Amino acid sequence: MKKRAALLSVLSCVLVGWPALLRAQNAGATSDATRWPTHGWTKGTPASVGLDEKLLAALDADLTSGKYPLVDSFAIFRCGADVFDHTYSHDYGTLYAKEAKTRGPLNARLTGPYNYFDPAWHPYYHGTDLHSMQSVTKTVSSITIGIAITRGDFKATLDTPLLKYFDVTKVKNVDDRKRRITLRHVLTMSTGLAWNEEVAYDDPKNDADLMEATDDWVQYVIDRPMAQEPGKVFNYSSGVSELMAYIFQKETGQDIEKYAQKYLFAPLGMDHHWKRSPMSVVDTEGGLFLRTTDLAKIGYLYLHDGMWDGQQIVSKDWVKQSVTPFIDAEEGFKYGFKWWLLPRNDKAGYIPMARGFGGQRLMIFPDENLIAVFTGWDILKDPSSDRELVNRILPAIHSQSCSAGR
């Protein structure tokens, strides 16, 4: 993804159309009110939830043919059911055989979990169906912070200065602007730290690659000089997102992966693998592996205002704040707490998304009570447009509610 700076939006902007669940409860017998996919999704058909199967099949055919290259899975979940779930096979060992043995920005260490061309690690974890989530990890890490705030384990406010968690005498380029960076700025990609992730990830100038080539990722990030006043400009930074693991440990005294396992993954019935940096810091910028069907559960959690089978996993307030625009981002998106917010063309409101390198996407359509998930591994060029894929999905929705009406 290429990153471009944009102007600050007002945090108090009301997110139109969220949540949809309460409106969807009028759907009748096919309501998802009691469908909790903790132990697996209920299976359904597109027609049973008011979707046009022919239009979804046409998109599926284009994915199969390679019109949208190197997509690994595409799934639609509506009204608490898995109604369209297809996978696409690619021989990545052959496709990236040369790159797997050539040192470069995406293969700085030649071996191990940060060789992005090694088929033992990417896109699937050691032959399992756990798929690399890349920057979707950022969104899940943000949710985990929200859970810890909800439970009272993360006590700092979002206006807490970032430098509170560091020995300032050991941090480079400290000035008044760096002292003004807060946790809110970390969550919204608006710290003002100098960071170049606008170039492709196979470009040696990309700071995300330079960080991953070092041992101490956190130190690499916090030492960066300032380029902007905090809170004024969106600048996509995987480095800033890696600070979440460090901050979480300092604030709560707990490991963010173990915390997520106990309070997010286990309650939702999710399996995972989560990579760590060379210094064993959890990789909150891109190290998570999930199944397609489990990624959809994150969307389902947010469709239900953070509630899961009678348990408030994360507060309604955190959900609302997370998907409320804080700042203008790139490609027409707004940005919340590690959530991308795509303005709708057909009505007021946004489509919240978690997005990751290579084609990972979690799309939530609140008004339609619908979740779309894509995974892929198209890592040497820009993946398909989010807007284009949204425009392929929306016409398939024939019924606004969960009923199978025409």
Coordinates of C-alpha atoms in Angstrom, one line a residue:
M1 CA 0.0 0.0 0.0
K2 CA 1.3 3.4 -0.8
K3 CA 0.9 6.0 1.9
R4 CA 0.1 9.6 1.5
A5 CA -0.5 12.2 4.1
A6 CA -3.9 13.9 4.5
L7 CA -5.6 16.4 6.8
L8 CA -7.0 15.8 10.3
S9 CA -10.7 15.1 10.7
V10 CA -12.8 15.9 13.8
L11 CA -12.8 13.0 16.2
S12 CA -16.3 13.8 17.3
C13 CA -17.6 13.0 13.8
V14 CA -20.6 10.6 14.1
L15 CA -20.2 7.4 12.3
V16 CA -23.4 7.0 10.4
G17 CA -24.9 3.5 10.1
W18 CA -23.2 1.8 13.0
P19 CA -24.1 -0.7 14.4
A20 CA -26.4 -2.6 12.1
L21 CA -27.3 -5.4 14.3
L22 CA -30.1 -3.7 16.2
R23 CA -31.7 -2.8 12.8
A24 CA -31.1 -6.3 11.5
Q25 CA -33.1 -7.8 14.4
N26 CA -36.2 -7.0 12.5
A27 CA -35.2 -9.6 9.9
G28 CA -37.5 -12.3 11.4
A29 CA -36.8 -16.1 11.5
T30 CA -33.4 -15.9 9.8
S31 CA -32.1 -13.4 12.3
D32 CA -28.6 -14.2 13.6
A33 CA -29.5 -13.2 17.2
T34 CA -28.7 -16.7 18.6
R35 CA -26.0 -17.7 16.1
W36 CA -22.7 -17.6 17.7
P37 CA -20.0 -19.2 15.6
T38 CA -17.6 -20.0 18.5
H39 CA -17.4 -23.6 17.5
G40 CA -17.9 -23.1 13.8
W41 CA -20.2 -21.1 11.5
T42 CA -23.6 -22.2 10.5
K43 CA -23.6 -23.0 6.8
G44 CA -26.1 -21.4 4.5
T45 CA -26.6 -20.4 0.9
P46 CA -26.5 -16.9 -0.6
A47 CA -30.2 -17.1 -1.5
S48 CA -31.2 -18.0 2.1
V49 CA -29.9 -14.6 3.2
G50 CA -31.1 -12.5 0.3
L51 CA -27.9 -12.6 -1.8
D52 CA -27.6 -13.1 -5.5
E53 CA -25.5 -16.3 -6.0
K54 CA -24.9 -15.6 -9.7
L55 CA -23.2 -12.3 -9.0
L56 CA -21.0 -13.9 -6.3
A57 CA -20.2 -16.8 -8.6
A58 CA -19.2 -14.3 -11.3
L59 CA -16.7 -12.7 -8.8
D60 CA -15.6 -16.2 -7.8
A61 CA -14.9 -17.0 -11.5
D62 CA -12.8 -13.9 -11.9
L63 CA -10.8 -14.8 -8.8
T64 CA -10.3 -18.3 -10.2
S65 CA -9.2 -17.0 -13.6
G66 CA -6.6 -14.6 -12.1
K67 CA -8.3 -11.3 -13.0
Y68 CA -7.6 -10.4 -9.4
P69 CA -4.2 -12.1 -9.0
L70 CA -3.0 -14.5 -6.2
V71 CA -6.2 -14.4 -4.0
D72 CA -6.2 -17.4 -1.7
S73 CA -9.7 -17.2 -0.3
F74 CA -12.9 -15.3 -0.6
A75 CA -15.8 -15.7 1.8
I76 CA -19.1 -14.0 2.6
F77 CA -20.9 -14.2 6.0
R78 CA -24.3 -12.8 6.5
C79 CA -26.9 -13.1 9.3
G80 CA -24.6 -15.3 11.4
A81 CA -24.0 -17.9 8.6
D82 CA -21.1 -18.7 6.3
V83 CA -22.9 -18.5 2.9
F84 CA -20.0 -18.4 0.4
D85 CA -16.6 -19.7 1.1
H86 CA -14.1 -20.5 -1.6
T87 CA -10.3 -21.0 -1.7
Y88 CA -7.9 -20.8 -4.6
S89 CA -4.7 -22.8 -4.9
H90 CA -1.3 -21.3 -5.9
D91 CA 2.1 -22.8 -5.9
Y92 CA 4.0 -20.1 -4.0
G93 CA 7.1 -22.3 -3.7
T94 CA 7.4 -22.2 -7.5
L95 CA 6.1 -18.6 -8.0
Y96 CA 8.7 -17.1 -5.5
A97 CA 11.4 -19.7 -5.8
K98 CA 14.1 -17.2 -7.0
E99 CA 13.1 -14.5 -4.4
A100 CA 13.2 -17.1 -1.6
K101 CA 16.9 -17.5 -2.0
T102 CA 17.8 -13.9 -2.8
R103 CA 18.6 -11.5 0.0
G104 CA 16.5 -8.3 -0.4
P105 CA 14.0 -6.0 1.4
L106 CA 11.4 -8.8 1.8
N107 CA 14.1 -11.4 2.6
A108 CA 16.7 -9.6 4.7
R109 CA 17.6 -12.7 6.8
L110 CA 17.3 -15.4 4.1
T111 CA 15.8 -17.9 6.5
G112 CA 13.1 -17.8 9.2
P113 CA 9.7 -16.1 9.6
Y114 CA 10.7 -12.9 7.9
N115 CA 11.5 -14.4 4.6
Y116 CA 8.3 -13.4 2.9
F117 CA 8.9 -15.8 0.0
D118 CA 9.5 -18.9 2.1
P119 CA 6.4 -21.2 1.5
A120 CA 6.9 -22.7 5.0
W121 CA 6.0 -19.3 6.5
H122 CA 4.1 -17.4 3.9
P123 CA 1.3 -17.1 3.2
Y124 CA 0.4 -20.2 5.2
Y125 CA 2.0 -21.2 8.5
H126 CA 3.9 -24.4 8.1
G127 CA 1.3 -26.1 5.9
T128 CA -1.7 -25.3 8.0
D129 CA -4.7 -23.2 7.0
L130 CA -3.6 -20.4 9.2
H131 CA -2.9 -17.5 6.7
S132 CA -0.7 -14.5 7.2
M133 CA -2.8 -11.5 8.2
Q134 CA 0.0 -8.9 7.8
S135 CA -1.4 -5.5 8.8
V136 CA -4.7 -6.9 9.8
T137 CA -2.6 -7.7 12.9
K138 CA -2.6 -4.0 13.7
T139 CA -6.4 -4.0 14.0
V140 CA -6.5 -7.1 16.2
S141 CA -3.8 -5.6 18.4
S142 CA -5.9 -2.4 18.8
I143 CA -8.9 -4.5 19.7
T144 CA -6.8 -6.3 22.4
I145 CA -5.8 -2.9 23.9
G146 CA -9.5 -2.0 23.9
I147 CA -10.3 -5.3 25.7
A148 CA -7.6 -4.5 28.3
I149 CA -9.1 -1.0 28.8
T150 CA -12.6 -2.6 29.1
R151 CA -11.4 -5.0 31.8
G152 CA -9.4 -2.4 33.7
D153 CA -6.0 -3.9 33.0
F154 CA -4.8 -1.1 30.8
K155 CA -5.3 2.0 33.0
A156 CA -3.6 4.7 31.0
T157 CA -5.8 7.1 29.0
L158 CA -5.3 7.6 25.3
D159 CA -3.9 11.0 26.1
T160 CA -0.9 9.5 27.9
P161 CA 2.4 10.7 26.4
L162 CA 4.2 7.9 24.5
L163 CA 7.5 8.8 26.1
K164 CA 6.2 7.8 29.5
Y165 CA 7.1 4.3 28.5
F166 CA 10.7 5.0 27.7
D167 CA 13.9 6.2 29.3
V168 CA 14.2 9.5 27.5
T169 CA 17.9 9.6 28.0
K170 CA 18.2 6.6 25.7
V171 CA 15.9 7.9 23.0
K172 CA 17.3 9.8 20.0
N173 CA 15.9 13.0 18.4
V174 CA 13.8 14.0 21.4
D175 CA 12.1 17.4 21.0
D176 CA 8.9 19.1 22.1
R177 CA 7.0 17.5 19.3
K178 CA 8.1 14.0 20.2
R179 CA 7.1 14.7 23.8
R180 CA 3.6 15.5 22.6
I181 CA 3.0 12.1 21.0
T182 CA 0.2 10.3 22.8
L183 CA -1.2 6.8 22.7
R184 CA -4.1 8.1 20.6
H185 CA -1.6 9.2 18.0
V186 CA -0.1 5.7 18.0
L187 CA -3.5 4.2 17.4
T188 CA -4.4 6.6 14.6
M189 CA -1.1 6.7 12.6
S190 CA -0.6 10.3 13.4
T191 CA 2.5 10.4 15.6
G192 CA 4.4 12.8 13.3
L193 CA 7.5 10.5 13.4
A194 CA 9.5 10.4 10.1
W195 CA 8.7 7.2 8.4
N196 CA 8.7 6.1 4.8
E197 CA 6.3 3.3 4.0
E198 CA 5.0 5.1 0.8
V199 CA 7.3 3.1 -1.4
A200 CA 6.8 -0.6 -2.3
Y201 CA 7.8 -3.2 0.3
D202 CA 10.5 -4.6 -2.0
D203 CA 12.1 -1.1 -2.1
P204 CA 15.2 -0.9 0.1
K205 CA 14.1 2.6 1.3
N206 CA 11.0 1.2 3.0
D207 CA 11.3 1.8 6.7
A208 CA 9.1 -1.3 7.6
D209 CA 11.7 -3.5 5.9
L210 CA 14.6 -1.6 7.5
M211 CA 13.0 -2.1 10.9
E212 CA 12.5 -5.8 10.4
A213 CA 16.1 -6.2 9.3
T214 CA 17.3 -4.9 12.8
D215 CA 17.1 -6.8 16.1
D216 CA 15.6 -4.1 18.2
W217 CA 12.5 -2.9 16.3
V218 CA 11.1 -0.7 19.1
Q219 CA 14.4 1.2 19.4
Y220 CA 14.5 1.7 15.7
V221 CA 11.0 3.3 15.8
I222 CA 11.3 5.5 18.8
D223 CA 14.6 6.9 17.7
R224 CA 13.1 8.3 14.4
P225 CA 13.2 12.1 14.1
M226 CA 10.0 14.1 14.0
A227 CA 8.6 15.2 10.6
Q228 CA 5.2 16.6 11.7
E229 CA 3.3 17.9 14.7
P230 CA 1.5 14.9 16.3
G231 CA -2.2 14.5 15.3
K232 CA -2.0 16.6 12.2
V233 CA -1.0 14.3 9.4
F234 CA -1.7 10.6 8.6
N235 CA 1.4 8.7 7.9
Y236 CA 1.1 4.9 7.6
S237 CA 3.7 3.3 9.9
S238 CA 4.1 -0.3 10.7
G239 CA 6.8 0.8 13.1
V240 CA 4.4 2.9 15.2
S241 CA 2.1 -0.1 15.3
E242 CA 4.9 -2.3 16.6
L243 CA 5.1 0.0 19.6
M244 CA 1.7 -1.4 20.7
A245 CA 3.3 -4.7 22.0
Y246 CA 5.9 -2.8 23.9
I247 CA 3.4 -0.3 25.4
F248 CA 1.0 -3.1 26.4
Q249 CA 3.7 -4.9 28.2
K250 CA 4.8 -1.8 30.1
E251 CA 1.3 -0.7 31.0
T252 CA -0.2 -4.0 32.0
G253 CA 2.8 -6.1 32.8
Q254 CA 1.4 -8.8 30.4
D255 CA 2.3 -10.2 27.0
I256 CA -0.2 -9.0 24.4
E257 CA -0.4 -12.3 22.6
K258 CA -1.1 -14.3 25.8
Y259 CA -3.7 -11.6 26.8
A260 CA -5.4 -11.9 23.4
Q261 CA -5.4 -15.6 23.7
K262 CA -7.2 -15.5 27.0
Y263 CA -9.7 -12.7 26.4
L264 CA -10.2 -12.6 22.6
F265 CA -9.1 -15.8 20.8
A266 CA -10.4 -18.3 23.3
P267 CA -13.8 -16.8 23.9
L268 CA -14.4 -16.5 20.1
G269 CA -13.0 -20.0 19.4
M270 CA -10.1 -18.8 17.3
D271 CA -6.8 -20.5 16.5
H272 CA -3.7 -18.5 15.7
H273 CA 0.0 -18.2 15.4
W274 CA 1.7 -14.9 16.2
K275 CA 5.3 -14.1 15.1
R276 CA 7.8 -12.2 17.3
S277 CA 10.7 -9.9 16.6
P278 CA 14.3 -11.1 17.1
M279 CA 14.0 -9.8 20.6
S280 CA 10.8 -11.8 21.2
V281 CA 8.5 -8.7 21.2
V282 CA 5.1 -9.7 19.7
D283 CA 4.9 -8.6 16.1
T284 CA 1.8 -6.3 16.4
E285 CA 2.5 -4.7 13.1
G286 CA 2.1 -7.8 10.9
G287 CA 2.8 -11.1 12.5
L288 CA -0.6 -12.7 13.1
F289 CA -1.8 -15.8 11.3
L290 CA -5.6 -16.7 11.3
R291 CA -8.1 -18.8 9.4
T292 CA -10.4 -17.0 7.0
T293 CA -13.4 -18.1 9.1
D294 CA -11.8 -16.9 12.3
L295 CA -11.0 -13.5 10.8
A296 CA -14.7 -13.2 10.0
K297 CA -15.4 -13.6 13.8
I298 CA -13.6 -10.3 14.4
G299 CA -16.1 -8.6 12.0
Y300 CA -19.0 -10.4 13.8
L301 CA -17.7 -9.2 17.1
Y302 CA -17.8 -5.6 15.9
L303 CA -21.2 -6.0 14.2
H304 CA -22.4 -6.9 17.7
D305 CA -20.9 -3.9 19.5
G306 CA -18.2 -6.0 21.1
M307 CA -20.6 -8.5 22.5
W308 CA -20.1 -12.3 22.1
D309 CA -22.6 -14.8 23.3
G310 CA -23.7 -12.7 26.2
Q311 CA -20.2 -11.5 27.2
Q312 CA -19.0 -8.0 26.5
I313 CA -15.6 -8.8 25.2
V314 CA -14.7 -5.1 24.4
S315 CA -16.8 -2.1 25.3
K316 CA -19.4 -0.6 23.0
D317 CA -17.6 2.7 23.5
W318 CA -14.3 1.3 22.2
V319 CA -16.0 -0.2 19.2
K320 CA -17.6 3.1 18.4
Q321 CA -14.4 5.0 18.8
S322 CA -12.4 2.5 16.8
V323 CA -14.6 2.9 13.7
T324 CA -15.2 6.7 14.0
P325 CA -13.0 8.7 11.6
F326 CA -10.1 10.4 13.4
I327 CA -8.1 11.5 10.4
D328 CA -8.2 11.5 6.6
A329 CA -6.0 8.7 5.2
E330 CA -5.1 7.6 1.7
E331 CA -7.0 6.4 -1.3
G332 CA -10.2 8.2 0.0
F333 CA -10.2 6.3 3.3
K334 CA -10.7 7.7 6.7
Y335 CA -8.9 6.1 9.7
G336 CA -9.9 5.2 13.2
F337 CA -8.1 3.0 15.8
K338 CA -6.2 0.8 13.3
W339 CA -9.4 0.5 11.2
W340 CA -9.7 1.8 7.7
L341 CA -13.0 3.4 6.9
L342 CA -14.2 3.5 3.3
P343 CA -16.9 6.1 2.6
R344 CA -19.9 4.5 0.9
N345 CA -20.9 5.8 -2.5
D346 CA -24.5 4.6 -2.3
K347 CA -25.4 6.1 1.1
A348 CA -24.0 7.9 4.1
G349 CA -21.7 5.9 6.3
Y350 CA -18.5 3.8 6.1
I351 CA -17.4 0.3 5.4
P352 CA -14.9 -0.5 8.2
M353 CA -12.0 -2.6 7.0
A354 CA -8.9 -4.3 8.3
R355 CA -6.3 -4.5 5.5
G356 CA -3.0 -6.3 5.1
F357 CA -0.1 -6.6 2.7
G358 CA -0.6 -9.1 0.0
G359 CA -4.4 -8.8 -0.2
Q360 CA -5.7 -9.5 3.3
R361 CA -9.1 -7.9 3.9
L362 CA -11.8 -7.9 6.4
M363 CA -14.8 -5.8 5.2
I364 CA -17.8 -5.1 7.4
F365 CA -21.1 -3.8 5.9
P366 CA -23.0 -2.7 9.0
D367 CA -26.3 -1.8 7.4
E368 CA -26.4 -5.1 5.6
N369 CA -25.2 -7.3 8.5
L370 CA -22.6 -8.7 6.1
I371 CA -18.9 -9.6 6.4
A372 CA -16.6 -10.2 3.5
V373 CA -13.1 -11.7 3.9
F374 CA -10.3 -12.0 1.4
T375 CA -6.8 -13.4 1.8
G376 CA -4.0 -13.5 -0.8
W377 CA -0.3 -13.2 -1.4
D378 CA 0.2 -10.8 -4.3
I379 CA 3.3 -9.2 -2.7
L380 CA 5.3 -7.8 -5.6
K381 CA 2.7 -5.4 -6.8
D382 CA -0.3 -3.5 -5.6
P383 CA -3.3 -5.8 -4.9
S384 CA -6.8 -5.2 -6.3
S385 CA -8.7 -2.1 -5.4
D386 CA -10.8 -2.3 -2.3
R387 CA -13.4 -0.1 -3.9
E388 CA -13.6 -2.3 -6.9
L389 CA -14.2 -5.4 -4.8
V390 CA -16.9 -3.6 -2.7
N391 CA -18.6 -2.6 -5.9
R392 CA -18.7 -6.3 -6.9
I393 CA -20.3 -7.3 -3.6
L394 CA -22.9 -4.6 -3.0
P395 CA -25.0 -5.4 -6.1
A396 CA -25.4 -9.0 -4.9
I397 CA -27.3 -7.8 -1.8
H398 CA -31.0 -8.1 -2.9
S399 CA -32.5 -8.0 0.5
Q400 CA -31.6 -5.3 3.1
S401 CA -32.5 -7.6 6.0
C402 CA -31.5 -11.1 6.8
S403 CA -34.6 -12.6 5.1
A404 CA -34.4 -14.2 1.7
G405 CA -36.8 -11.7 0.2
R406 CA -36.5 -10.6 -3.4

